[in-house]
XYZ file of C-alpha atoms in Angstrom:
497
model
C 21.989 -24.230 -30.491
C 19.434 -22.090 -28.600
C 15.907 -23.503 -27.908
C 13.397 -20.933 -26.577
C 10.221 -22.052 -24.742
C 7.364 -19.672 -23.903
C 5.253 -20.675 -20.932
C 2.076 -18.810 -19.913
C -0.508 -19.338 -17.120
C -4.020 -18.433 -18.328
C -5.442 -18.336 -14.832
C -2.600 -15.957 -13.651
C -1.284 -18.254 -10.980
C 1.817 -20.611 -10.880
C 1.443 -23.008 -7.880
C 4.599 -24.944 -6.922
C 6.504 -25.706 -3.694
C 10.247 -25.937 -3.810
C 11.694 -29.324 -3.446
C 11.807 -30.679 0.189
C 10.069 -27.521 1.565
C 6.814 -27.315 3.392
C 4.254 -24.841 1.957
C 4.011 -23.348 5.560
C 7.730 -22.835 5.631
C 8.036 -21.200 2.157
C 5.113 -18.893 1.633
C 6.540 -17.589 -1.555
C 6.584 -20.714 -3.517
C 8.987 -21.766 -6.313
C 10.308 -18.842 -8.436
C 11.846 -19.206 -11.098
C 10.426 -22.586 -11.997
C 13.041 -25.148 -11.532
C 14.626 -27.050 -14.644
C 14.341 -30.282 -12.804
C 10.523 -29.844 -12.656
C 10.674 -29.202 -16.440
C 12.607 -32.215 -17.275
C 10.110 -34.403 -15.077
C 7.128 -32.901 -16.849
C 8.488 -33.667 -20.223
C 9.426 -37.311 -19.166
C 5.825 -37.840 -17.802
C 4.315 -36.461 -21.050
C 6.611 -38.752 -23.045
C 5.068 -41.797 -21.535
C 1.628 -40.482 -22.583
C 3.019 -40.090 -26.089
C 4.363 -43.506 -26.055
C 0.921 -44.986 -25.193
C -0.581 -42.978 -28.053
C 1.865 -43.772 -30.950
C 4.444 -46.214 -29.606
C 7.628 -43.940 -29.162
C 10.756 -45.951 -28.437
C 12.562 -45.554 -25.019
C 15.755 -44.742 -26.817
C 14.100 -41.426 -28.087
C 13.431 -40.364 -24.631
C 16.960 -40.968 -23.298
C 18.177 -38.809 -26.367
C 15.563 -36.135 -25.405
C 16.664 -36.128 -21.758
C 20.308 -35.834 -22.752
C 19.611 -32.857 -24.921
C 17.699 -31.149 -22.046
C 20.168 -31.779 -19.190
C 23.155 -30.710 -21.182
C 21.633 -27.220 -21.879
C 22.622 -24.045 -19.957
C 19.156 -22.609 -18.726
C 18.358 -18.885 -18.479
C 15.025 -17.149 -18.094
C 13.086 -14.128 -18.959
C 10.676 -13.680 -15.958
C 7.814 -11.294 -16.001
C 9.021 -8.342 -13.864
C 5.489 -7.679 -12.512
C 5.179 -11.289 -11.114
C 4.789 -11.278 -7.407
C 3.656 -13.383 -4.410
C -0.074 -14.231 -4.671
C -2.467 -14.754 -1.834
C -2.054 -18.249 -0.161
C -5.131 -20.412 0.186
C -5.546 -22.755 3.310
C -7.977 -25.524 3.142
C -8.815 -28.795 4.621
C -8.480 -31.788 2.238
C -9.708 -35.362 2.695
C -7.078 -37.964 3.176
C -8.471 -41.624 2.616
C -6.513 -44.490 3.818
C -7.876 -47.829 2.394
C -6.475 -50.875 4.299
C -6.484 -53.925 2.201
C -8.094 -57.202 3.359
C -6.031 -60.387 3.126
C -7.842 -61.337 -0.044
C -6.713 -58.158 -1.662
C -10.188 -56.975 -2.307
C -11.311 -53.301 -1.763
C -14.960 -54.478 -1.007
C -15.740 -53.205 2.453
C -18.374 -55.903 2.959
C -15.697 -58.542 2.603
C -13.484 -57.197 5.275
C -11.700 -54.085 3.813
C -11.362 -51.151 6.278
C -11.499 -47.603 5.113
C -10.193 -44.969 7.368
C -11.067 -41.252 6.537
C -9.293 -38.154 7.926
C -8.469 -34.681 6.739
C -5.355 -32.484 6.787
C -4.747 -28.803 6.346
C -3.013 -27.850 3.198
C -1.611 -24.425 2.107
C -1.560 -23.535 -1.507
C 0.922 -20.918 -2.257
C 1.315 -19.239 -5.627
C 3.020 -16.648 -7.818
C 0.707 -14.253 -9.404
C 1.780 -14.063 -13.064
C 0.006 -11.265 -14.970
C -2.119 -12.450 -17.970
C -0.124 -10.557 -20.476
C 3.128 -11.902 -19.139
C 4.933 -15.132 -19.823
C 8.161 -17.041 -18.752
C 10.703 -17.632 -21.459
C 13.167 -20.410 -21.042
C 16.436 -20.148 -23.015
C 18.038 -23.639 -23.320
C 21.505 -23.437 -25.001
C 22.914 -26.873 -25.775
C 24.803 -28.745 -28.407
C 22.709 -32.052 -28.730
C 19.632 -30.734 -30.419
C 18.516 -32.313 -33.708
C 15.263 -32.024 -35.711
C 14.032 -35.312 -34.504
C 14.546 -34.388 -30.836
C 12.997 -30.942 -31.438
C 9.913 -32.579 -32.985
C 9.633 -34.977 -29.995
C 10.103 -32.073 -27.628
C 7.229 -30.165 -29.267
C 4.900 -33.237 -28.999
C 5.693 -33.654 -25.240
C 5.114 -29.886 -24.624
C 1.757 -29.879 -26.448
C 0.621 -32.498 -23.847
C 1.590 -30.509 -20.598
C -1.613 -29.112 -19.222
C -0.425 -28.125 -15.720
C 2.983 -27.398 -14.169
C 3.602 -27.852 -10.471
C 0.284 -28.265 -8.716
C -2.790 -29.354 -10.531
C -4.231 -25.856 -10.152
C -1.372 -24.408 -12.200
C -2.905 -24.535 -15.632
C -0.186 -23.754 -18.238
C 0.425 -23.273 -21.940
C 3.970 -24.076 -22.971
C 5.442 -24.356 -26.473
C 8.584 -23.649 -28.443
C 9.157 -20.356 -30.315
C 11.363 -20.153 -33.344
C 12.603 -16.587 -32.885
C 13.009 -14.484 -29.728
C 10.289 -11.801 -29.547
C 11.391 -8.260 -29.554
C 11.910 -6.875 -26.127
C 12.391 -10.086 -24.452
C 15.944 -10.456 -22.909
C 17.489 -12.602 -20.273
C 16.827 -11.183 -16.833
C 17.459 -14.259 -14.665
C 20.576 -16.591 -14.696
C 21.635 -19.674 -12.739
C 24.935 -19.505 -10.886
C 26.830 -22.177 -8.814
C 27.565 -19.742 -6.098
C 25.061 -18.155 -3.789
C 24.967 -14.370 -3.948
C 23.148 -11.938 -1.823
C 19.393 -12.165 -2.516
C 19.728 -15.315 -4.474
C 17.204 -18.284 -4.089
C 18.004 -21.913 -4.615
C 16.735 -23.562 -7.796
C 16.658 -27.351 -8.331
C 18.530 -28.148 -11.671
C 19.128 -31.426 -13.663
C 22.724 -32.776 -13.646
C 24.385 -33.495 -16.919
C 24.357 -37.287 -16.189
C 20.641 -37.394 -15.316
C 18.728 -40.130 -17.066
C 15.069 -40.587 -17.756
C 14.855 -43.493 -15.191
C 16.099 -40.924 -12.495
C 13.336 -38.519 -13.311
C 10.528 -41.180 -12.908
C 11.891 -43.329 -10.179
C 9.383 -42.408 -7.392
C 10.959 -44.620 -4.700
C 14.415 -43.010 -4.944
C 12.763 -39.406 -5.055
C 10.582 -39.934 -2.097
C 12.010 -38.258 1.075
C 15.242 -37.198 -0.660
C 16.757 -33.806 0.222
C 18.448 -33.813 -3.213
C 16.796 -36.053 -5.754
C 19.124 -38.367 -7.709
C 20.292 -36.636 -10.914
C 19.715 -33.214 -9.491
C 21.813 -30.353 -7.926
C 21.024 -27.031 -6.223
C 21.884 -23.894 -8.141
C 21.066 -20.277 -7.426
C 19.282 -17.406 -9.086
C 18.688 -13.743 -8.412
C 15.094 -12.790 -9.205
C 14.743 -9.565 -11.365
C 13.897 -6.476 -9.506
C 10.368 -5.201 -9.615
C 9.772 -2.009 -11.637
C 9.349 1.157 -9.625
C 5.805 1.934 -8.898
C 4.228 4.813 -10.889
C 1.530 6.931 -9.934
C -1.594 6.137 -11.957
C -2.863 8.841 -14.104
C -6.282 9.790 -12.732
C -8.692 11.846 -14.847
C -10.589 13.992 -12.291
C -13.263 16.498 -12.568
C -12.366 19.749 -10.808
C -14.980 21.904 -9.253
C -14.717 25.487 -8.119
C -14.805 24.948 -4.478
C -13.948 26.685 -1.179
C -13.954 23.519 0.884
C -11.949 20.230 0.618
C -13.131 17.425 3.037
C -11.622 14.226 4.322
C -13.135 11.649 6.716
C -10.869 10.756 9.664
C -10.430 7.114 10.822
C -7.830 5.556 13.351
C -7.282 2.487 15.340
C -6.607 4.645 18.370
C -8.759 7.625 18.362
C -6.864 11.032 18.701
C -7.973 13.141 21.501
C -9.164 16.806 21.259
C -5.729 17.904 22.472
C -4.100 16.663 19.171
C -6.209 18.861 16.919
C -3.500 21.419 16.230
C -0.908 18.615 15.823
C -3.037 16.877 13.043
C -3.829 19.967 11.086
C -0.239 21.463 11.411
C 1.426 18.287 10.077
C -1.256 17.961 7.233
C -0.509 21.598 6.259
C 3.104 20.708 6.017
C 2.459 17.828 3.804
C 0.168 19.973 1.548
C 2.989 22.409 1.172
C 5.597 19.827 0.284
C 3.223 18.113 -2.306
C 2.412 21.659 -3.716
C 6.130 22.444 -4.203
C 6.909 19.002 -5.668
C 4.157 19.595 -8.241
C 5.234 23.094 -9.200
C 8.899 22.400 -9.637
C 8.897 18.603 -10.668
C 10.208 17.419 -7.437
C 13.364 19.544 -7.433
C 12.685 20.810 -3.851
C 10.097 20.076 -1.177
C 10.966 22.650 1.578
C 9.613 26.165 1.828
C 12.948 27.566 3.032
C 14.509 26.254 -0.103
C 11.871 27.704 -2.457
C 12.492 30.834 -4.621
C 10.279 33.973 -3.819
C 8.278 33.114 -6.906
C 7.328 29.698 -5.718
C 6.735 30.954 -2.169
C 4.271 33.392 -3.561
C 2.470 30.791 -5.545
C 1.768 28.715 -2.554
C 1.012 31.588 -0.163
C -2.705 30.876 -0.290
C -1.946 27.379 1.161
C 0.820 28.397 3.447
C -0.658 31.496 5.037
C 2.556 33.656 4.596
C 4.031 35.652 1.853
C 7.387 35.157 0.239
C 9.128 36.962 3.090
C 7.444 34.741 5.670
C 5.066 37.326 7.071
C 1.449 36.406 7.665
C -1.053 37.135 5.074
C -3.370 40.028 5.681
C -7.165 39.753 5.437
C -7.399 35.939 6.189
C -6.901 35.370 2.440
C -5.197 31.976 3.103
C -6.465 28.436 3.835
C -7.714 27.202 7.197
C -7.019 23.605 8.268
C -9.937 22.543 10.406
C -11.396 19.569 12.201
C -14.963 18.731 12.930
C -15.849 16.961 16.024
C -18.859 14.705 17.059
C -18.739 15.101 20.681
C -15.016 14.389 21.606
C -14.440 12.334 18.490
C -12.689 13.675 15.508
C -14.577 12.711 12.472
C -13.621 15.080 9.702
C -10.571 17.159 8.576
C -11.355 19.938 6.016
C -9.551 22.876 4.412
C -11.476 26.028 3.781
C -10.572 29.239 1.990
C -12.704 32.211 0.875
C -11.124 32.141 -2.638
C -11.794 28.828 -4.474
C -8.968 26.386 -4.627
C -7.120 25.800 -7.881
C -6.951 22.276 -9.414
C -3.322 21.911 -8.514
C -3.992 22.851 -4.885
C -6.678 20.334 -4.753
C -4.381 17.719 -6.090
C -1.648 18.621 -3.457
C -4.291 18.168 -0.639
C -5.430 14.803 -1.997
C -1.856 13.521 -2.300
C -1.095 14.689 1.180
C -3.985 12.574 2.446
C -2.805 9.260 0.813
C -0.509 8.164 3.634
C -1.409 7.666 7.260
C -0.631 10.788 9.399
C 1.062 10.387 12.729
C -0.521 12.417 15.477
C 1.296 11.079 18.598
C 3.933 13.348 20.150
C 6.450 10.562 20.770
C 8.090 8.305 18.224
C 7.567 5.183 20.306
C 3.713 5.615 20.173
C 3.431 5.707 16.519
C -0.345 6.391 16.442
C -1.712 7.464 13.005
C -4.831 8.797 11.505
C -6.082 8.024 8.029
C -7.886 10.434 5.761
C -10.492 9.510 3.038
C -11.461 12.225 0.490
C -15.121 13.129 0.443
C -16.684 14.460 -2.735
C -18.992 17.369 -3.263
C -22.216 15.042 -2.474
C -21.183 15.249 1.220
C -22.793 18.486 2.730
C -20.405 21.024 4.191
C -20.145 21.319 7.924
C -22.549 23.452 9.821
C -21.479 26.931 9.719
C -19.962 26.641 6.295
C -23.418 26.389 4.523
C -24.324 30.047 4.481
C -27.069 29.705 6.976
C -27.711 32.678 9.524
C -27.814 32.244 13.178
C -27.715 34.453 16.336
C -26.354 31.825 18.628
C -22.940 29.976 18.151
C -21.296 27.329 20.220
C -17.719 25.796 20.210
C -17.128 22.752 18.054
C -13.467 22.759 19.022
C -12.018 24.335 22.292
C -11.331 28.102 22.187
C -7.859 29.059 23.398
C -7.380 32.619 24.270
C -4.637 34.351 22.215
C -3.031 35.791 25.223
C -2.498 34.510 28.760
C -5.243 35.310 31.120
C -3.280 34.840 34.391
C 0.074 36.225 35.585
C 2.799 34.201 37.044
C 1.182 34.112 40.478
C -2.198 32.764 39.116
C -3.999 36.109 39.343
C -6.466 37.353 36.761
C -5.088 39.933 34.346
C -7.318 42.956 33.996
C -8.854 43.016 30.548
C -7.288 39.699 29.512
C -9.823 37.162 30.631
C -11.272 34.868 27.909
C -14.565 36.927 27.676
C -12.671 40.095 27.195
C -10.404 38.629 24.533
C -13.317 37.229 22.667
C -15.235 40.597 22.655
C -11.998 42.328 21.513
C -11.272 39.865 18.700
C -14.806 40.044 17.259
C -14.520 43.797 17.042
C -11.066 43.573 15.428
C -12.319 41.144 12.841
C -15.303 43.251 11.834
C -17.943 41.089 13.576
C -20.934 42.761 15.334
C -20.977 42.774 19.176
C -21.869 39.478 20.895
C -22.634 38.328 24.353
C -20.579 35.523 25.892
C -23.524 33.709 27.183
C -21.541 30.740 28.638
C -17.943 29.736 29.137
C -16.794 26.450 30.570
C -13.371 24.992 31.200
C -12.343 22.378 28.388
C -8.970 21.398 29.880
C -5.541 21.663 28.205
C -4.853 21.406 24.488
C -1.845 21.733 22.393
C -1.551 24.775 20.095
C 0.124 25.368 16.916
C 3.711 26.706 17.234
C 5.824 27.728 14.213
C 9.069 25.733 13.783
C 11.136 28.886 14.537
C 9.653 28.976 18.058
C 9.593 25.157 18.742
C 12.558 24.392 21.167
C 12.485 27.841 22.635
C 10.892 29.294 25.725
C 7.350 28.472 24.718
C 4.614 26.365 26.059
C 2.525 24.518 23.580
C 0.014 23.354 26.033
C -2.682 25.986 26.849
C -6.007 26.215 28.797
C -9.067 26.008 26.522
C -12.750 26.719 26.873
C -16.112 25.760 25.535
C -17.901 29.031 24.594
C -21.427 30.096 23.597
C -21.957 33.355 21.814
C -25.212 35.203 21.267
C -25.226 37.926 18.608
C -27.811 40.909 18.508
C -28.743 39.872 14.992
C -28.308 36.767 12.863
C -24.699 36.340 11.338
C -23.226 34.000 8.768
C -20.183 31.830 9.247
C -17.542 30.559 9.310
C -16.573 31.763 12.736
C -13.117 31.026 13.999
C -11.669 32.642 17.046
C -8.638 32.497 19.387
C -5.210 30.996 19.238
C -4.487 28.474 16.365
C -7.959 29.206 14.838
C -6.646 28.499 11.403
C -5.334 25.134 12.681
C -8.642 23.644 13.990
C -9.016 25.319 17.325
C -11.710 27.777 18.264
C -14.194 26.699 15.547
C -17.877 27.502 16.180
C -21.158 26.251 14.790
C -24.605 27.774 14.681
C -27.179 26.326 17.234
C -30.491 28.186 16.586
């Protein structure tokens, strides 16, 4: 005959420590609940029942015999997980009796107070989840089932006193509730020990505190093993988001180790790679994530994010996204993506998904330094230079790197290739009005963006950079990006009128 018990925890927490274990040694707590604990709880509630209506001791022995001869199986809530542990100091009062056996302190009794640190571990059980016990045994009768129901109705906690519980017997197995945890005699990989009652256990063994105290295996108990059910695979929550027509997507940057200015192109380049992978995943349901494996049609769809067409050639007219960084002094505070054409909703989703995980900016794997990105909404104003304000004077936000080398192999200046000359030439080529290079200062070495087809070849990713100040003959409107890797965060200018 099969008896099914349903046990719920209204507060969502099951507090219990495995037998013989310290709460500090076993931070997970007991899971699944042990059958030995269930038998002891039922025996304790029988004594309460006996005081209420005078039940005979023979009835308890019959009930215990029916319980310990059952094969126990479980249905555990798959979403149950380790809950947060609570550590607190509790009072421990030791009353030393006087010779007269009186607790009156005035007559010679001594009271010693101290405190000890306790750790309370728990299993977080979802409010809509419950444990189902499947007890299969041959010794059940109507009288024993009625006595079992009366004892279960009097169980108010299970394990520690904080583990408030409701436990009762159900007549039929609910739909969708199947056994997902069984007990075995041999320990398998990933199994945990569970204390079970032996078939010859008696009610006296369950309540003999002197024999139970300090025992590794209590009298009438035996260790068996259980493999906990696997947790369900996490699913991305469906988010209802309002999409706005925007040319600018912004993220705040934060890191335990602040990335230097030299890492700007590394951060933007790796973020762009993530954006492309997320875009491809969304457009073909995860069938592929690499641009090289994509069809010409898919490549054309993400060209506005990639900056290259289906053949891998750069887009003309700067019609693609620029991955940029804003700096406060030498501190990188914001990453943003700008494009003259507004971003589509699926493009915005790809950028937000790409920002969910920390981004590594260090060059070596041993360092493992990362930066986190937090999406900013439209209430955050755009960076200076992207707000449509006119200005005659513009200065560097991020270092400017000349597109071509300014010095030959002997360190001599190349005629017409100095940074000032390249700035004037690039402004004319991009259709900007003439400007005077009012100031130019050395900004040290920075890493520039290098396509993967060039990485590992005869190329040097470290280049000299400069802080530049430009003055136009008449006010102009931004954004203003110049130089090498200007679409990857370098050579960004801001108005300073």
